[in-house]
Short mmCIF file of C-alpha atoms and ligand atoms in Angstrom, two decimals:
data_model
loop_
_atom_site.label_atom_id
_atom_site.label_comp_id
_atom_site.label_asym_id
_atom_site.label_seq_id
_atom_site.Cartn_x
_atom_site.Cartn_y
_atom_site.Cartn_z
CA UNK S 1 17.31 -6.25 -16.30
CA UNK S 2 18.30 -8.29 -12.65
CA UNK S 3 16.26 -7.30 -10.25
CA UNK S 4 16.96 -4.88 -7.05
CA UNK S 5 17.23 -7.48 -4.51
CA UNK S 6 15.24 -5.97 -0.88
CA UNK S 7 15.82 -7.03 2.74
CA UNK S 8 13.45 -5.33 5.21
CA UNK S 9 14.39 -5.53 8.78
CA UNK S 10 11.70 -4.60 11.27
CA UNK S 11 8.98 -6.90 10.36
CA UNK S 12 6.02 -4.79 12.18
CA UNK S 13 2.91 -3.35 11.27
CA UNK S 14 5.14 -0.45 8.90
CA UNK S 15 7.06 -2.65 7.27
CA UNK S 16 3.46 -4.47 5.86
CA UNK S 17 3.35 -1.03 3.89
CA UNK S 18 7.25 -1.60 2.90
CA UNK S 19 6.44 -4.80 1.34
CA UNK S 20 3.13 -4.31 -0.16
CA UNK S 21 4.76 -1.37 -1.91
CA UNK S 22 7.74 -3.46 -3.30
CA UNK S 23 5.73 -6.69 -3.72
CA UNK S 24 4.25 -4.60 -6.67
CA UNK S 25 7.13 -3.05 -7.75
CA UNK S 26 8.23 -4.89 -11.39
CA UNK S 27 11.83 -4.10 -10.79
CA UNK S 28 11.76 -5.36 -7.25
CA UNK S 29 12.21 -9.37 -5.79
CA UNK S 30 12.09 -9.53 -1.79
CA UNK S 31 14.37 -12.07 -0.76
CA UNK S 32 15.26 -11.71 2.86
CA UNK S 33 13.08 -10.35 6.09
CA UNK S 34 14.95 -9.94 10.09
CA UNK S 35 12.93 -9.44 13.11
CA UNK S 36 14.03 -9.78 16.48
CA UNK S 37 10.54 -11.84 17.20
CA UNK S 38 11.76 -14.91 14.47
CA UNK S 39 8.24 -16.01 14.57
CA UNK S 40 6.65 -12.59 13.25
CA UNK S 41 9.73 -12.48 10.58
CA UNK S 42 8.98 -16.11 9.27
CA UNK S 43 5.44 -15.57 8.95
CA UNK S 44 5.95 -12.08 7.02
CA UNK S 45 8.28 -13.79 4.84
CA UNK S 46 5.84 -16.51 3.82
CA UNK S 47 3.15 -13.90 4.03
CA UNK S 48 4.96 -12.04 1.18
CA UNK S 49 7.41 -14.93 -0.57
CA UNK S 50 10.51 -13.72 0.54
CA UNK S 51 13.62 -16.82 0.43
CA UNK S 52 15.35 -16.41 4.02
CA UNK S 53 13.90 -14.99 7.44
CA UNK S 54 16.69 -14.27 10.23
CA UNK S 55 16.83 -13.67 13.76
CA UNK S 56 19.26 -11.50 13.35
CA UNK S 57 19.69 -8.32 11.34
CA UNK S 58 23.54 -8.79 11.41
CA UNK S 59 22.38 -12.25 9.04
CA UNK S 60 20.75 -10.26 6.33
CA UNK S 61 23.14 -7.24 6.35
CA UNK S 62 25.90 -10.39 5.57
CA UNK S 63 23.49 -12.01 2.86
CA UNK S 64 25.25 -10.81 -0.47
CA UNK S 65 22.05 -11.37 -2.11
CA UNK S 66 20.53 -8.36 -0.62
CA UNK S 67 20.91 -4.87 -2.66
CA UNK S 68 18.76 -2.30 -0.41
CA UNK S 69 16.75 -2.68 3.31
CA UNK S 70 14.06 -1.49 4.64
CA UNK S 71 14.45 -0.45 8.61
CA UNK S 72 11.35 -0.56 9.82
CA UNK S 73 12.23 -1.29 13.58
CA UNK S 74 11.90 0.68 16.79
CA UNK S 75 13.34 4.34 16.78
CA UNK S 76 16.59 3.22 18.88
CA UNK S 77 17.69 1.31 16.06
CA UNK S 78 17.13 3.26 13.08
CA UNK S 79 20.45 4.89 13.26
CA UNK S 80 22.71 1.70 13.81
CA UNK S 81 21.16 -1.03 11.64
CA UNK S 82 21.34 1.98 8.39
CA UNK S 83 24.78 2.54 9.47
CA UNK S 84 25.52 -1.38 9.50
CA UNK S 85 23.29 -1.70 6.50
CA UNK S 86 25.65 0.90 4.26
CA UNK S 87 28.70 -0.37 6.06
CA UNK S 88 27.74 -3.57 4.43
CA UNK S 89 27.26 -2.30 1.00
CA UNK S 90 23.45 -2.08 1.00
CA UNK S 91 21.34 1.28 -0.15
CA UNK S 92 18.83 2.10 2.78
CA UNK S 93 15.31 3.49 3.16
CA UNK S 94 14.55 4.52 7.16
CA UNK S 95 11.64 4.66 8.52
CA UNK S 96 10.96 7.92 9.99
CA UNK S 97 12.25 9.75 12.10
CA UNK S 98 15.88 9.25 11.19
CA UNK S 99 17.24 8.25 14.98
CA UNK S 100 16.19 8.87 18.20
CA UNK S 101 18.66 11.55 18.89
CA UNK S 102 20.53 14.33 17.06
CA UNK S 103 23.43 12.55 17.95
CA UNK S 104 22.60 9.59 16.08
CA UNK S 105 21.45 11.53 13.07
CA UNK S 106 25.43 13.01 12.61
CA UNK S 107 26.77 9.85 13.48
CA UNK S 108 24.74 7.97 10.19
CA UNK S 109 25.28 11.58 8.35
CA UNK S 110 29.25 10.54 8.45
CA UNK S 111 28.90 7.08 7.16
CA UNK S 112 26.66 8.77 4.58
CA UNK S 113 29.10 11.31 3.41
CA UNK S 114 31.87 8.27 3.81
CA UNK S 115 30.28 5.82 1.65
CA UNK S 116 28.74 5.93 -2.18
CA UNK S 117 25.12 4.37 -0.97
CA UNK S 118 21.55 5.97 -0.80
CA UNK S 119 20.12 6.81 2.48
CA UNK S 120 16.32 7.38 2.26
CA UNK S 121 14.47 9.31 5.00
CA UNK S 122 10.57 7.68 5.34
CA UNK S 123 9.30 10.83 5.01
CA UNK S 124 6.08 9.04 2.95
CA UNK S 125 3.68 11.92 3.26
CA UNK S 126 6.42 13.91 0.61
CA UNK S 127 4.85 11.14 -2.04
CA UNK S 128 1.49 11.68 -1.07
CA UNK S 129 -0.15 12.60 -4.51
CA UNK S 130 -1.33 16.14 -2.14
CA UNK S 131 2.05 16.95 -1.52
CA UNK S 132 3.21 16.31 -4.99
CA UNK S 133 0.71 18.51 -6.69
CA UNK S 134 1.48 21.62 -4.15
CA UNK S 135 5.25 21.06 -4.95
CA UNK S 136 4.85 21.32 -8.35
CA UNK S 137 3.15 24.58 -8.15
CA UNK S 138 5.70 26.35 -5.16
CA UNK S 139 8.40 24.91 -7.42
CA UNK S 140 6.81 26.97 -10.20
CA UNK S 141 6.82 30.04 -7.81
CA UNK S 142 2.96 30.37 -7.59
CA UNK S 143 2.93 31.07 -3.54
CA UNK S 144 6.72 33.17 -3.79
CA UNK S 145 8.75 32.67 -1.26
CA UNK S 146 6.84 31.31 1.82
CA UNK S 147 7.78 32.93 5.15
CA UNK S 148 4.97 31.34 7.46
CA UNK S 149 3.60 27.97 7.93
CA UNK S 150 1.87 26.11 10.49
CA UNK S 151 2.14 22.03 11.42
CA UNK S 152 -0.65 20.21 13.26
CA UNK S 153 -1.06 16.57 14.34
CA UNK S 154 -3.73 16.38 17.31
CA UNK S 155 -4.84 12.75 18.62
CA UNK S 156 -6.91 12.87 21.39
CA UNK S 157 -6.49 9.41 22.30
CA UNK S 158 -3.81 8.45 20.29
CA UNK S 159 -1.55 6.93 22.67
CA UNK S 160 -0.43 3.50 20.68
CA UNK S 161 1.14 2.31 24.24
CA UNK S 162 4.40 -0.77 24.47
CA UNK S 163 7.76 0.70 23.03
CA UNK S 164 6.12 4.50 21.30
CA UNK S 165 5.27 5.25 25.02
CA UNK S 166 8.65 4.53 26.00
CA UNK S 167 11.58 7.70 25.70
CA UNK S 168 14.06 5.58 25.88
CA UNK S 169 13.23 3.15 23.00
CA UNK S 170 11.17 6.07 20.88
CA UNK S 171 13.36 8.95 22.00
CA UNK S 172 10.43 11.42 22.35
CA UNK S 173 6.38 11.30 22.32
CA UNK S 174 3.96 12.51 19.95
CA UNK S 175 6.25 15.47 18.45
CA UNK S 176 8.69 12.39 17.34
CA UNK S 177 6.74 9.94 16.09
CA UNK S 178 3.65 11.93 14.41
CA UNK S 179 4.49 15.66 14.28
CA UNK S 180 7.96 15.04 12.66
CA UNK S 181 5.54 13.86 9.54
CA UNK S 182 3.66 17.73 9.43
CA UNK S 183 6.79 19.33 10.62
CA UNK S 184 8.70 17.99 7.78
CA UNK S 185 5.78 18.63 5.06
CA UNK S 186 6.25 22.51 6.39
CA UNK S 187 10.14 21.94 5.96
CA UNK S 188 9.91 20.78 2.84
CA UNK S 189 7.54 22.86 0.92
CA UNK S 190 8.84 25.95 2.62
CA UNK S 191 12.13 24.61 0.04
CA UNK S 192 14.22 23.17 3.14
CA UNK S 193 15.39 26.52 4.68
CA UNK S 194 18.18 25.73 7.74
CA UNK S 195 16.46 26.02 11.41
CA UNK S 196 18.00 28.88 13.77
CA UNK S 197 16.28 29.09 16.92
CA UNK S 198 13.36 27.25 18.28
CA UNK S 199 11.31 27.66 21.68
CA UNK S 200 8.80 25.02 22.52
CA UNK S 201 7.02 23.34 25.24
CA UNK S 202 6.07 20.16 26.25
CA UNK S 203 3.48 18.70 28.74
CA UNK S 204 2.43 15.28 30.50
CA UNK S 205 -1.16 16.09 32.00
CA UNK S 206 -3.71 13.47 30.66
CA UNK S 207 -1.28 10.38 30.65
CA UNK S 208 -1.91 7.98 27.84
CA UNK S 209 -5.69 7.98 28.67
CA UNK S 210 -5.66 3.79 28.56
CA UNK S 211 -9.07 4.36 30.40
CA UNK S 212 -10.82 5.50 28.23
CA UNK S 213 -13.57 3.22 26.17
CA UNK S 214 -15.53 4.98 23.57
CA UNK S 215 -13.12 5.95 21.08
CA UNK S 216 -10.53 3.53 18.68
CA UNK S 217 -6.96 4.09 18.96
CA UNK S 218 -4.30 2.88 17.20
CA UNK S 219 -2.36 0.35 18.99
CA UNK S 220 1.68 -1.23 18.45
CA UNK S 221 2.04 -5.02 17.71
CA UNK S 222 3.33 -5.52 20.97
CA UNK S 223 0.14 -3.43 22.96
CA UNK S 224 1.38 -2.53 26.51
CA UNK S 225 -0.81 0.50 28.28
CA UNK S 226 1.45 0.38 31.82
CA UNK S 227 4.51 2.23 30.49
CA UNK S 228 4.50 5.84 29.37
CA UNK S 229 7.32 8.01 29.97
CA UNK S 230 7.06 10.41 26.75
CA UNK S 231 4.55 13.53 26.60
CA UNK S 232 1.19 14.00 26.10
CA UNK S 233 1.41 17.04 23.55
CA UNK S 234 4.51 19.60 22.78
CA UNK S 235 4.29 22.67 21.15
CA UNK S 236 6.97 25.01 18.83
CA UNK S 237 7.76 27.91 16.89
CA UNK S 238 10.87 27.79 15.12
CA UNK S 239 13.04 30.40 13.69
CA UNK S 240 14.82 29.42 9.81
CA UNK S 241 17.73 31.84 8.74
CA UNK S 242 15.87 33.49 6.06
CA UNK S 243 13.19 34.89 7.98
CA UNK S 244 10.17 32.32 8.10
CA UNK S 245 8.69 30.70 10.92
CA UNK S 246 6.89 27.32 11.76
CA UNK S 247 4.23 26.47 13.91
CA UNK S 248 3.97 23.55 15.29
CA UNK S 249 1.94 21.51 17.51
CA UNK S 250 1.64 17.26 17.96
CA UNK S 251 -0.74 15.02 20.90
CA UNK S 252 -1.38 11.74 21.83
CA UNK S 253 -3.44 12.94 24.60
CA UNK S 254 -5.63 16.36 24.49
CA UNK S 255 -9.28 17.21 25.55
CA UNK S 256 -9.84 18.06 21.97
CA UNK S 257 -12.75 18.31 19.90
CA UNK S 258 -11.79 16.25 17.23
CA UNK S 259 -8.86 14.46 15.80
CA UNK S 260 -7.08 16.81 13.19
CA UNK S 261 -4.14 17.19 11.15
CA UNK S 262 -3.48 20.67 9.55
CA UNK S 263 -0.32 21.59 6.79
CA UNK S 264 -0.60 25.32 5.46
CA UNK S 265 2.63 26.97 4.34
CA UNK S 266 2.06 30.92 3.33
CA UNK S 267 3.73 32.95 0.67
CA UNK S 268 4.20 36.63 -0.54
CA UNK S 269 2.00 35.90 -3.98
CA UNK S 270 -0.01 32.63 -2.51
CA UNK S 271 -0.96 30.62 0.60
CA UNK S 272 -1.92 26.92 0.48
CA UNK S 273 -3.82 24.47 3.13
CA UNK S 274 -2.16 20.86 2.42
CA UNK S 275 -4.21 19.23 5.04
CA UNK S 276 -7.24 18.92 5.80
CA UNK S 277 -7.56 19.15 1.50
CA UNK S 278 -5.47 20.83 -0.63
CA UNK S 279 -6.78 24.22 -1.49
CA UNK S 280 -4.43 27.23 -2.55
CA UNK S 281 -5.50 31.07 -2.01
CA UNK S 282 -4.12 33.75 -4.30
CA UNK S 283 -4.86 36.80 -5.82
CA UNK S 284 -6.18 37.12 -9.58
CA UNK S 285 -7.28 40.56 -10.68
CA UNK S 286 -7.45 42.48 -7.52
CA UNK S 287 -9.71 39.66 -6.52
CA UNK S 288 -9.07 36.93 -3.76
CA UNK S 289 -9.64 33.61 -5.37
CA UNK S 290 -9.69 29.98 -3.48
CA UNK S 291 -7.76 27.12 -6.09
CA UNK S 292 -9.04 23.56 -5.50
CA UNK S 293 -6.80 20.97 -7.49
CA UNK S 294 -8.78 17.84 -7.85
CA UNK S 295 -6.59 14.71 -6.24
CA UNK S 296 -7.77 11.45 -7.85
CA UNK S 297 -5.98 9.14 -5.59
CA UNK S 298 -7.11 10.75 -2.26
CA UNK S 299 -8.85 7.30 -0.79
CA UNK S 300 -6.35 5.95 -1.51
CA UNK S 301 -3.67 7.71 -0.41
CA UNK S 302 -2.00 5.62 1.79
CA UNK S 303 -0.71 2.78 -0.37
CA UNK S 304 -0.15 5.44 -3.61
CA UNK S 305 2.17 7.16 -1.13
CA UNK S 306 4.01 4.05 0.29
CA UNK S 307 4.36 2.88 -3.86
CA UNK S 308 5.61 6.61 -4.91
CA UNK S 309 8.34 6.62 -2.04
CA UNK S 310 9.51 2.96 -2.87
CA UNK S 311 9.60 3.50 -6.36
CA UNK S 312 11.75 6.92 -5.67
CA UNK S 313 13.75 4.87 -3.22
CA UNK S 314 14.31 2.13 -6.15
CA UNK S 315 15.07 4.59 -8.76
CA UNK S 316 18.16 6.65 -6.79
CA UNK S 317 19.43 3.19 -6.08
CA UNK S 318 19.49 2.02 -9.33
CA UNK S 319 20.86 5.76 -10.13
CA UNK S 320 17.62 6.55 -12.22
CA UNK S 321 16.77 9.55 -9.91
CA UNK S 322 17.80 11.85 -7.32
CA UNK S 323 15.96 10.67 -3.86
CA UNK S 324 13.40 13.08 -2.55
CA UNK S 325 14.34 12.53 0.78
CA UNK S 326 18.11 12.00 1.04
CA UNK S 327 19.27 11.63 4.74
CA UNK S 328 20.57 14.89 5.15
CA UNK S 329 16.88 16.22 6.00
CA UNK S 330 16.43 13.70 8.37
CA UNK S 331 19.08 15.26 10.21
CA UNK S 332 17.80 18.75 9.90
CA UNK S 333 14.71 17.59 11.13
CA UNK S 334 16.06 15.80 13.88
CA UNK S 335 18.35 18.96 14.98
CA UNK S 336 14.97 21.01 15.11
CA UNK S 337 12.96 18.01 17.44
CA UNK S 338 15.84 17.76 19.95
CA UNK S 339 16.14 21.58 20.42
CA UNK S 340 12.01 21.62 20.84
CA UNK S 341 12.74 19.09 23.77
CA UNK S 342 15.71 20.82 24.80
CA UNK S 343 13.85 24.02 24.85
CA UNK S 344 11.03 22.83 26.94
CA UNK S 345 13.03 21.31 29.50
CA UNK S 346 14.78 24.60 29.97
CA UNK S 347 12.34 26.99 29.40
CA UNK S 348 14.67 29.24 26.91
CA UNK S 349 14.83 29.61 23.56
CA UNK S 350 17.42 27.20 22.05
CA UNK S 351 19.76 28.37 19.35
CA UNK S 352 20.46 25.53 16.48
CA UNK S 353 23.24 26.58 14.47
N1 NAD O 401 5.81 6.34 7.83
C1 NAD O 401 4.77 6.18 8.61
O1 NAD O 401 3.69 6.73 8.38
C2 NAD O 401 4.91 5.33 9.84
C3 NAD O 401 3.77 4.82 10.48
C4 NAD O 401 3.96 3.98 11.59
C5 NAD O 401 5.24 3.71 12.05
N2 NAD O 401 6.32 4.25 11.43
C6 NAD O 401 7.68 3.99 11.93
O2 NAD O 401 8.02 2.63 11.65
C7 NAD O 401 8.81 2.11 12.69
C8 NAD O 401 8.19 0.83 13.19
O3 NAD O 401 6.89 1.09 13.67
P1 NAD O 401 5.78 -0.05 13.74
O4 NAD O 401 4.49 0.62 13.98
O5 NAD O 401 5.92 -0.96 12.57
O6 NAD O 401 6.25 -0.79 15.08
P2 NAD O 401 6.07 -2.33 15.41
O7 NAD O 401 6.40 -2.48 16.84
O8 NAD O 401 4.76 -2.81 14.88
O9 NAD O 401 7.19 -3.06 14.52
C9 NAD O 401 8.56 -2.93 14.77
C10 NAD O 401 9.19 -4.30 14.61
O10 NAD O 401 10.62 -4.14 14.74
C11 NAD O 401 11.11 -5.23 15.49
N3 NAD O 401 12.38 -4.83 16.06
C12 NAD O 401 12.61 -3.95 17.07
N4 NAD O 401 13.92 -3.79 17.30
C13 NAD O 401 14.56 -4.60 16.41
C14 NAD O 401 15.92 -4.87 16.14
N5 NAD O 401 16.91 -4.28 16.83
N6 NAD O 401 16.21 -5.75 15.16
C15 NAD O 401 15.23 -6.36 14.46
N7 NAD O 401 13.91 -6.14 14.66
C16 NAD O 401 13.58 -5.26 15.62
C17 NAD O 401 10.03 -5.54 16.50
O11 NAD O 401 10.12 -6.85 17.01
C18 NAD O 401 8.75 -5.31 15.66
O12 NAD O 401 8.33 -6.49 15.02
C19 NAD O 401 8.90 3.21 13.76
O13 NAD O 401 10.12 3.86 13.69
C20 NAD O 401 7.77 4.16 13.42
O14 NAD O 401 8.11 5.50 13.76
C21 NAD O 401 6.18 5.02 10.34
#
């Protein structure tokens, strides 16, 4: 069988992930890599044995060699190069989130509907072996219908600095870029219900905390500390037309004890905590019992996940399988981090429909 010919454009620290994951894929040759730093691009593309490394992304969208890309650039160009990319007859996988506006997100959900290619939301913690396991038992109805659940992502120095501190290249601070991955787990497990109302806050106290020295924090390929125009932590609850609600909260910057992230969705015959570990509470002859699946690939997590959304990707491409995270939830998602923005800058609740 020929293989399914990738292009990844965006040739940052993500996109490692992107090609380790299709480097071992057997139905998978890399041939093409883009950055807008050439250098970085033709060292990833001897780094993983890919044939041609461009400049420019509008090169490998043109290359008929290429089946599917990667976009694993900055938010402000997620949108544009996936609608270039299925303009030019190529199946997509974006990195999260979707766009940097709402905006954006209907403008790609057009082409989408327009065109007979798969778009692929990066929503990788969906193919965390965690997630897949809790799936499998709400899909089975164990929890019932769930009508509560609660997102968390708190960094206390988490700041990564150069273009994620900037709004106008991210679009948005730590509710964007890390709680869109908890926010969507919720979304997802809670079977994808459509967002109504939200009310949320944001805040900008503690700055990006560049001073301080006794703690690690992640930092971007292209490290600067002196920008930082997104905000420090947000908070939400939002409002889904059947009733539920969401939780939400997402920092770079906190005085917090600890660094945590948190995933618990509730139901009428079951509760579960995703994160910190999987553990699922229910009710078993009038008694209240605690259910502890055992996840093998836990270390290794990570990677698993990265291979498990890659191969999905690869597989609705090929038409082998429905994707798990078609673009039409990136949109949703998008629709319900705008209107937490939205609703902090005006101080109302925001209606989404
Ligand atoms: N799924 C996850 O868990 C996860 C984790 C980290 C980052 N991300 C996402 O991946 C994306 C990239 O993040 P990163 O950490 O790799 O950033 P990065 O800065 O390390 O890499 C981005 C690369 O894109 C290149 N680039 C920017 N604009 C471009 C353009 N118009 N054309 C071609 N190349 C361009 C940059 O030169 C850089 O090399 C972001 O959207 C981020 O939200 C996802």
């Amino acid at each position: 069988m020929p293989k399914f010919k990738i292009g990844v454009i965006g040739t940052g620290s993500i996109a490692q992930l992107h090609l380790g994951a299709y480097a071992t894929n057997p139905d998978v040759e890399i041939v093409a890599v883009s950055d807008i730093n050439a250098e970085r691009a033709q060292a990833v593309a001897d780094q993983f044995g890919a044939k041609r490394a461009y400049g420019d992304p509008n090169q490998l969208l043109a290359d008929p060699e290429v089946d599917g890309v990667s976009v694993c650039t900055w938010n402000n160009t997620h949108a544009s190069w996936s609608i270039a990319a299925v303009k030019a007859g190529k199946h997509v996988l974006v990195e999260k989130p979707i766009s940097r506006t709402y905006g954006e997100a209907l403008e790609l959900q057009r082409v989408v509907e327009d065109h007979d290619r798969v778009v692929q939301v990066g929503f990788v913690r969906r193919h965390f072996p965690n997630c897949q396991v809790l799936k499998t038992f709400i899909d089975a109805g164990d929890l019932g219908d769930i009508y509560y659940a609660k997102a968390s992502c708190i960094r206390r120095v988490g700041n990564p600095g150069g273009w994620f501190a900037d709004k106008e290249i991210a679009g948005g601070g730590p509710l964007l870029d890390i709680g869109v991955h908890v926010i969507d787990l919720c979304w997802y497990l809670m079977g994808s219900p459509q967002a109504t109302a939200v009310s949320g806050h944001t805040y900008a106290e503690l700055g990006n905390r560049a001073n301080i020295v006794n703690l690690p924090r992640y930092r971007v390929s292209d490290y600067d500390p002196t920008k930082n125009s997104v905000e420090d932590m947000a908070n939400a609850v939002v409002r889904f037309d059947n009733g539920a609600s969401l939780l939400i909260d997402a920092s770079y910057s906190l005085h917090a004890i600890k660094n945590s992230i948190d995933v618990s969705v509730y139901g009428q015959k079951g509760g579960a905590e995703l994160e910190p570990e999987l553990k699922i509470a229910t009710e078993r002859h009038d008694t209240v019992v605690n259910i502890e699946p055992q996840i093998a690939a836990r270390t290794d997590e990570i990677t698993v996940g990265f291979r498990n959304e890659i191969a999905n990707f690869v597989d609705a491409s090929l038409g082998r399988a429905e994707s798990v995270a078609p673009a039409w939830h990136g949109v949703e998602i998008m629709k319900i981090l705008e209107g937490i923005y939205e609703s902090a800058d005006s101080g109302k609740e925001i209606t989404l429909v």
